[in-house]
PDB file of C-alpha atoms in Angstrom:
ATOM      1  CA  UNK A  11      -2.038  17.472 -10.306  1.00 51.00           C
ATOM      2  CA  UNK A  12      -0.917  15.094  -7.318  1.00 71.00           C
ATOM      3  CA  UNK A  13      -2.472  15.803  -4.046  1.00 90.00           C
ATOM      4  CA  UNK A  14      -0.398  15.899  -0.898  1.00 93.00           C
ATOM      5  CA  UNK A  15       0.052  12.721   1.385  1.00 96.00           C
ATOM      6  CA  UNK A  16      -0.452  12.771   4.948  1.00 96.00           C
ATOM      7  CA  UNK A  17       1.564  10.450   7.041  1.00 96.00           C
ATOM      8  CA  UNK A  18       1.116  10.219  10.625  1.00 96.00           C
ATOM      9  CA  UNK A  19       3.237   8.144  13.170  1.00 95.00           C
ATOM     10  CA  UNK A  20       2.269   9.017  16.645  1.00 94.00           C
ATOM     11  CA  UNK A  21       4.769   8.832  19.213  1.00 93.00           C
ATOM     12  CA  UNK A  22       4.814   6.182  21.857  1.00 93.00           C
ATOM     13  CA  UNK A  23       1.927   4.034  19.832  1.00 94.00           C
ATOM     14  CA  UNK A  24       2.871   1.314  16.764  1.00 97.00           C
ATOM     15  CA  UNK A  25       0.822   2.301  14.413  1.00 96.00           C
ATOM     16  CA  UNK A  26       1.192   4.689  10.779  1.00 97.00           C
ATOM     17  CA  UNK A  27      -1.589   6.007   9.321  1.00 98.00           C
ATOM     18  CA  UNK A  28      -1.795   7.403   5.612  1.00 98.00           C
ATOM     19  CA  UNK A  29      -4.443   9.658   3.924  1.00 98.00           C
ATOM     20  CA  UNK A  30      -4.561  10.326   0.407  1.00 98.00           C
ATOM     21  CA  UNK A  31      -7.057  12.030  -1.953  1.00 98.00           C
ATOM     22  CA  UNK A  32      -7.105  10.867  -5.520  1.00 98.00           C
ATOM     23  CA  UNK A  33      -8.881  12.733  -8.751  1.00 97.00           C
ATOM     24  CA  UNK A  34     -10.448   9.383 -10.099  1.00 98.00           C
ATOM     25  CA  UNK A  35     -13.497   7.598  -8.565  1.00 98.00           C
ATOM     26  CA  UNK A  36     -13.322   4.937  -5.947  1.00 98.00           C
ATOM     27  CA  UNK A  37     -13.907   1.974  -8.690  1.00 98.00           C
ATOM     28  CA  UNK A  38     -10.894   3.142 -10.179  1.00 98.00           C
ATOM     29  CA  UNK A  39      -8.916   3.240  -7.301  1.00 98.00           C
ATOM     30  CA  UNK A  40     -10.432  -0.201  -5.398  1.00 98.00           C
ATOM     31  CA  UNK A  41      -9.244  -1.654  -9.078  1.00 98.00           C
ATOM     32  CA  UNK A  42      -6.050  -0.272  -9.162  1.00 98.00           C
ATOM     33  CA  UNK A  43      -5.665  -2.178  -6.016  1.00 98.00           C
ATOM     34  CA  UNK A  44      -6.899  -5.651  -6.743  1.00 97.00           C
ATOM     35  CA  UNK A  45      -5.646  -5.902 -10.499  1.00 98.00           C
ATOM     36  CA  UNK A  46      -2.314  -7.341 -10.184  1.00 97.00           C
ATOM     37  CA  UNK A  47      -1.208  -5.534 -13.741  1.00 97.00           C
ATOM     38  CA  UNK A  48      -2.126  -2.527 -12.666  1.00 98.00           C
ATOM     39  CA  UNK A  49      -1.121  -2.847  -9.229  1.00 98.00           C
ATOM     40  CA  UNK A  50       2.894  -3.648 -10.475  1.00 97.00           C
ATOM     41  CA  UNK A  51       2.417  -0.477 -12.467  1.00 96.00           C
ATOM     42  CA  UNK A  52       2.366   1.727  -9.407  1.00 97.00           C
ATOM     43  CA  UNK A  53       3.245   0.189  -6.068  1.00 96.00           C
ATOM     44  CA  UNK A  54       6.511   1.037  -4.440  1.00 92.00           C
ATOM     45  CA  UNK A  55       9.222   3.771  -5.887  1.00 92.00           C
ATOM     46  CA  UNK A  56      10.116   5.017  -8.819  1.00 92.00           C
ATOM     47  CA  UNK A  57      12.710   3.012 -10.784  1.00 92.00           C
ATOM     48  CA  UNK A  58      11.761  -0.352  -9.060  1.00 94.00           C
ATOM     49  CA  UNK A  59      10.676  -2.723 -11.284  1.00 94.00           C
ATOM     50  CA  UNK A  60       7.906  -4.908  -9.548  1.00 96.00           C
ATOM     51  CA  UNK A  61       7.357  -8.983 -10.223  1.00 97.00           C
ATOM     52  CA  UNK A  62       4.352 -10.304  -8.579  1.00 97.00           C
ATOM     53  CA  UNK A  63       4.525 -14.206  -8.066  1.00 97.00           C
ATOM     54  CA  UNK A  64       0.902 -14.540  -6.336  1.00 97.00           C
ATOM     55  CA  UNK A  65      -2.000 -11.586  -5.875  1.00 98.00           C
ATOM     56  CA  UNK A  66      -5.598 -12.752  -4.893  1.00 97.00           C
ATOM     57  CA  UNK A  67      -7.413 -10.126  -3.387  1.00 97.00           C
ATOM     58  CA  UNK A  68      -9.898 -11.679  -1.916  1.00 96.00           C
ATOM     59  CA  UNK A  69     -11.036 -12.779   1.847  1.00 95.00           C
ATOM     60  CA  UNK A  70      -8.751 -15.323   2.770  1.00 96.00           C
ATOM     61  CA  UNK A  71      -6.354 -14.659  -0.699  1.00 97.00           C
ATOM     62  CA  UNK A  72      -2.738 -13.280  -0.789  1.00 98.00           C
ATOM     63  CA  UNK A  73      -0.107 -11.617  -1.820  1.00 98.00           C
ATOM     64  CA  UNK A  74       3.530 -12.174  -2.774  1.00 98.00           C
ATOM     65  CA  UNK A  75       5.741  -9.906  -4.921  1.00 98.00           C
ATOM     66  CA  UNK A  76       9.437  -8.591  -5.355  1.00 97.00           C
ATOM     67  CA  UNK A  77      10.679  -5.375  -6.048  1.00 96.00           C
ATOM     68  CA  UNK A  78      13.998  -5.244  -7.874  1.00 96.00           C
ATOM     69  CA  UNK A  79      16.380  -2.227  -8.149  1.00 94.00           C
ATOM     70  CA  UNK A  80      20.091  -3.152  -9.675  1.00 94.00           C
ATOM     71  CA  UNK A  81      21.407  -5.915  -7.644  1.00 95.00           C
ATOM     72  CA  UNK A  82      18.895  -5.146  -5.266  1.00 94.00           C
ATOM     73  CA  UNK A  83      15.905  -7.582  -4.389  1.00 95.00           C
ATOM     74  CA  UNK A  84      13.092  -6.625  -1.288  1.00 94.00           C
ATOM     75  CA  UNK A  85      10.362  -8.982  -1.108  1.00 96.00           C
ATOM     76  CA  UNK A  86       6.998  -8.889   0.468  1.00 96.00           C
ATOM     77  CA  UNK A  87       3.614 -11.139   0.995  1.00 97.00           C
ATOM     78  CA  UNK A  88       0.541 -11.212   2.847  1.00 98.00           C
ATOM     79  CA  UNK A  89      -2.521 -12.487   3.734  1.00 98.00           C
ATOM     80  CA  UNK A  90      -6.004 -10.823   2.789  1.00 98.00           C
ATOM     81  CA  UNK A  91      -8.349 -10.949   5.639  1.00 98.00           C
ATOM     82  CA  UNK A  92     -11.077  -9.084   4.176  1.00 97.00           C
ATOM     83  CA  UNK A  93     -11.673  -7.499   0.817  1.00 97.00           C
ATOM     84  CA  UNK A  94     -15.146  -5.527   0.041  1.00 97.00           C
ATOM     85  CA  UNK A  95     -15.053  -4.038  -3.228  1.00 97.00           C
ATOM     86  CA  UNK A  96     -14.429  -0.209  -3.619  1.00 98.00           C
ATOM     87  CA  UNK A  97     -14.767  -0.412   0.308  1.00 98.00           C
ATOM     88  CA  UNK A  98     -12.824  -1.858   2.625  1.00 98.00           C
ATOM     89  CA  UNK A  99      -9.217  -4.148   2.614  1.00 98.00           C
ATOM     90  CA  UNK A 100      -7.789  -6.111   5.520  1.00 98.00           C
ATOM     91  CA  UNK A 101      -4.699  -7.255   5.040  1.00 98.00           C
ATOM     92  CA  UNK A 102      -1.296  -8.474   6.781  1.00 98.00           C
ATOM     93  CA  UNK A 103       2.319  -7.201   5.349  1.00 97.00           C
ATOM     94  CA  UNK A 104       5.514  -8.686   5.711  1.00 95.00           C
ATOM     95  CA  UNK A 105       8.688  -7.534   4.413  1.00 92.00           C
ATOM     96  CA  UNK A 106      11.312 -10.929   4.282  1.00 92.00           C
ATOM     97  CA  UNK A 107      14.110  -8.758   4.838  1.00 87.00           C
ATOM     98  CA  UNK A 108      12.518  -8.094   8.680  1.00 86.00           C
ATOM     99  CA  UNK A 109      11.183 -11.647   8.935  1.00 84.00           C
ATOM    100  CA  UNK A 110       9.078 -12.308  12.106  1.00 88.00           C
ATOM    101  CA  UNK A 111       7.745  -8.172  12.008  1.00 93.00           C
ATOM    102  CA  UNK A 112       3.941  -8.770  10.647  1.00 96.00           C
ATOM    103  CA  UNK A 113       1.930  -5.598  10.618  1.00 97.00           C
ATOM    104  CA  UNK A 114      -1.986  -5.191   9.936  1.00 98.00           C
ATOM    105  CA  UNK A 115      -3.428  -2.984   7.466  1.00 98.00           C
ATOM    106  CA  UNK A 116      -6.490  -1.763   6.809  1.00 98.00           C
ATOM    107  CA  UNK A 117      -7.695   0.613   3.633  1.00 98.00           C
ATOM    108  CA  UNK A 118     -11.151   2.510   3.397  1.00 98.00           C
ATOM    109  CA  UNK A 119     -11.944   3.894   0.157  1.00 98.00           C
ATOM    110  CA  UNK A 120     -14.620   6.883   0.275  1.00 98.00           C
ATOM    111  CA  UNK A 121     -16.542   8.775  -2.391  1.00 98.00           C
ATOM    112  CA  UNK A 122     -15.463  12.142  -2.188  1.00 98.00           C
ATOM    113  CA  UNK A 123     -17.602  14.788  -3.844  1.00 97.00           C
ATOM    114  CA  UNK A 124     -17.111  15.575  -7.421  1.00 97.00           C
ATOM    115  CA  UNK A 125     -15.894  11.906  -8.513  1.00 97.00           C
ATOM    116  CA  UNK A 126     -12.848  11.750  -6.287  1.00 98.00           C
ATOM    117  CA  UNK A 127     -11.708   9.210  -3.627  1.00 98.00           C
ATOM    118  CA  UNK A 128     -10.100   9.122   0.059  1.00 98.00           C
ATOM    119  CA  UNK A 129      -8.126   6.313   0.782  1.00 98.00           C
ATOM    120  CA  UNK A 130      -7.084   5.916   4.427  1.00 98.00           C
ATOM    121  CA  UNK A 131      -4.816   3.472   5.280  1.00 98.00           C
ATOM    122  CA  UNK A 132      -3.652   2.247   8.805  1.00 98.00           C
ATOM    123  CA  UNK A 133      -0.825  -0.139   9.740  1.00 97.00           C
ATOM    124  CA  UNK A 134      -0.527  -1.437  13.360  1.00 98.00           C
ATOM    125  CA  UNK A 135       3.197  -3.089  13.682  1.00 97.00           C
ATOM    126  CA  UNK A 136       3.465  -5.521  16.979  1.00 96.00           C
ATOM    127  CA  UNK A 137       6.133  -3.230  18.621  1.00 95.00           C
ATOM    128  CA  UNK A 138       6.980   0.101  18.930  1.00 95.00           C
ATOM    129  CA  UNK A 139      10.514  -0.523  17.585  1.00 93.00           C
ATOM    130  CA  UNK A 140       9.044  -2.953  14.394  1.00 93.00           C
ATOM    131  CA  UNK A 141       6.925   0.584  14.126  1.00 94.00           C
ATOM    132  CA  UNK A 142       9.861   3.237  14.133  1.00 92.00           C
ATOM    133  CA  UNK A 143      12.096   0.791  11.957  1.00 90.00           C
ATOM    134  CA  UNK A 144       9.071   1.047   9.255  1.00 90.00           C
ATOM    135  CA  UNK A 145       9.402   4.562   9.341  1.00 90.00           C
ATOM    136  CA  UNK A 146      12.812   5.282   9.427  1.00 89.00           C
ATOM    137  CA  UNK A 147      13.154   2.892   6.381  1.00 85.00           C
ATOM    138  CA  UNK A 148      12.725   5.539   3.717  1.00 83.00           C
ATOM    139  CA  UNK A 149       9.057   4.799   3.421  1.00 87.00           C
ATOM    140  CA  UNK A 150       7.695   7.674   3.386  1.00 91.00           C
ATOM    141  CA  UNK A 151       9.623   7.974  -0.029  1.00 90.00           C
ATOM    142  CA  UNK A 152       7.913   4.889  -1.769  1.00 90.00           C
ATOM    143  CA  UNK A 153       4.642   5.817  -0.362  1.00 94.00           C
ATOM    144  CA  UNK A 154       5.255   9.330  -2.155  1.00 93.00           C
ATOM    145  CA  UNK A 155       6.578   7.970  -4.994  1.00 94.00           C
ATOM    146  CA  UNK A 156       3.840   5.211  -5.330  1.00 95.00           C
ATOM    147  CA  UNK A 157       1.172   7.621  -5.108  1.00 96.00           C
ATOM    148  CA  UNK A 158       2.410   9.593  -7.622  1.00 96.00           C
ATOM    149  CA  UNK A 159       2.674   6.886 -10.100  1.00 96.00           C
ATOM    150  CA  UNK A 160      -1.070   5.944  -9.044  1.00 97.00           C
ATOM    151  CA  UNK A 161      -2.146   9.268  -9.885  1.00 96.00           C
ATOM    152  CA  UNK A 162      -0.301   8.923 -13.237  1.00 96.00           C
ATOM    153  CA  UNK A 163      -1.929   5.537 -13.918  1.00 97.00           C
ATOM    154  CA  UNK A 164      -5.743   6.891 -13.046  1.00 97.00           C
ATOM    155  CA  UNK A 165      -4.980   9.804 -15.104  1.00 95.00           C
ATOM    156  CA  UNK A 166      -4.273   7.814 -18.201  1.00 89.00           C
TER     157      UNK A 166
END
C-alpha cells in the first residue's frame, strides 16, 4: 500500500518541503538512498530510464546522473555536504537544464513505530522565482511517481 505524499510550498518563501512515510525500516530506506543501483531503480518518474555517471554519498562526495525519456535527456548533479547514515543528508541539486539555480536539500530519516520510516525532505532554492519554476515543473509528478517505485523496491 503507498502512503500519501505531502508537499508543501509556502507562498512568498523559496523553499518545498516533502514528507513521506514508508512501510520498511530506516536502514532500508537510508540504503535505498546511498546505493547507486538501487537508487537508479526508483528516483524520478515512471518510464525514465536513469544512468548515473558519478554517486558518492558521502561528506564532501557527489552526484551526477541523467534521466532519459525518448529523445529526451534532463541531467542533474550535486554536491554532498553531509551524509550520517540512516540519519541525516545534506546535499546541493542542480538541474543543467536551469544552470546557475542551485538549491539545498536536506533529508531526515526517523524510526517510526512498528518498523516504518519518515523521511522529510526540505529544499531551499535562492529565489522565489528559481522556487515556483521547481514547482510548476511537473515535480510533484516525479516525486509521486518516485515514491511509488521506492515503495515497490522496499517491498520486494
Amino acid at each position: 500500500m503507498s502512503n500519501a505524499t505531502t508537499i508543501s510550498a509556502p507562498a512568498g518563501v523559496p523553499f518545498i518541503e516533502i514528507t513521506r512515510e514508508f512501510d520498511a525500516p530506516v536502514e532500508a530506506v537510508y540504503r535505498a538512498h546511498a546505493e547507486p543501483d538501487l537508487v537508479k531503480q526508483w528516483l524520478g518518474p515512471r518510464g525514465y530510464e536513469m544512468t548515473i555517471d558519478r554517486f558518492d554519498l558521502s561528506s564532501g562526495g557527489g552526484y551526477a546522473y541523467t534521466h532519459v525519456n525518448g529523445a529526451e535527456e534532463y541531467r542533474f548533479r550535486g554536491v554532498f555536504h553531509t551524509a550520517r547514515e540512516n540519519e541525516l543528508i545534506i546535499q546541493t541539486f542542480e538541474y543543467e537544464g536551469f544552470p546557475d539555480t542551485v538549491s539545498i536539500e536536506s533529508m531526515t530519516f526517523e524510526a517510526l513505530e512498528g518498523g516504518r520510516t519518515r523521511l522529510t525532505g526540505r529544499s531551499v532554492y535562492p529565489t522565489q522565482e528559481a522556487r515556483d519554476g521547481m514547482v510548476e515543473s511537473g515535480m510533484e509528478s516525479g516525486v509521486n511517481d518516485g515514491y511509488e517505485r521506492l515503495d515497490e523496491l522496499l517491498a520486494g
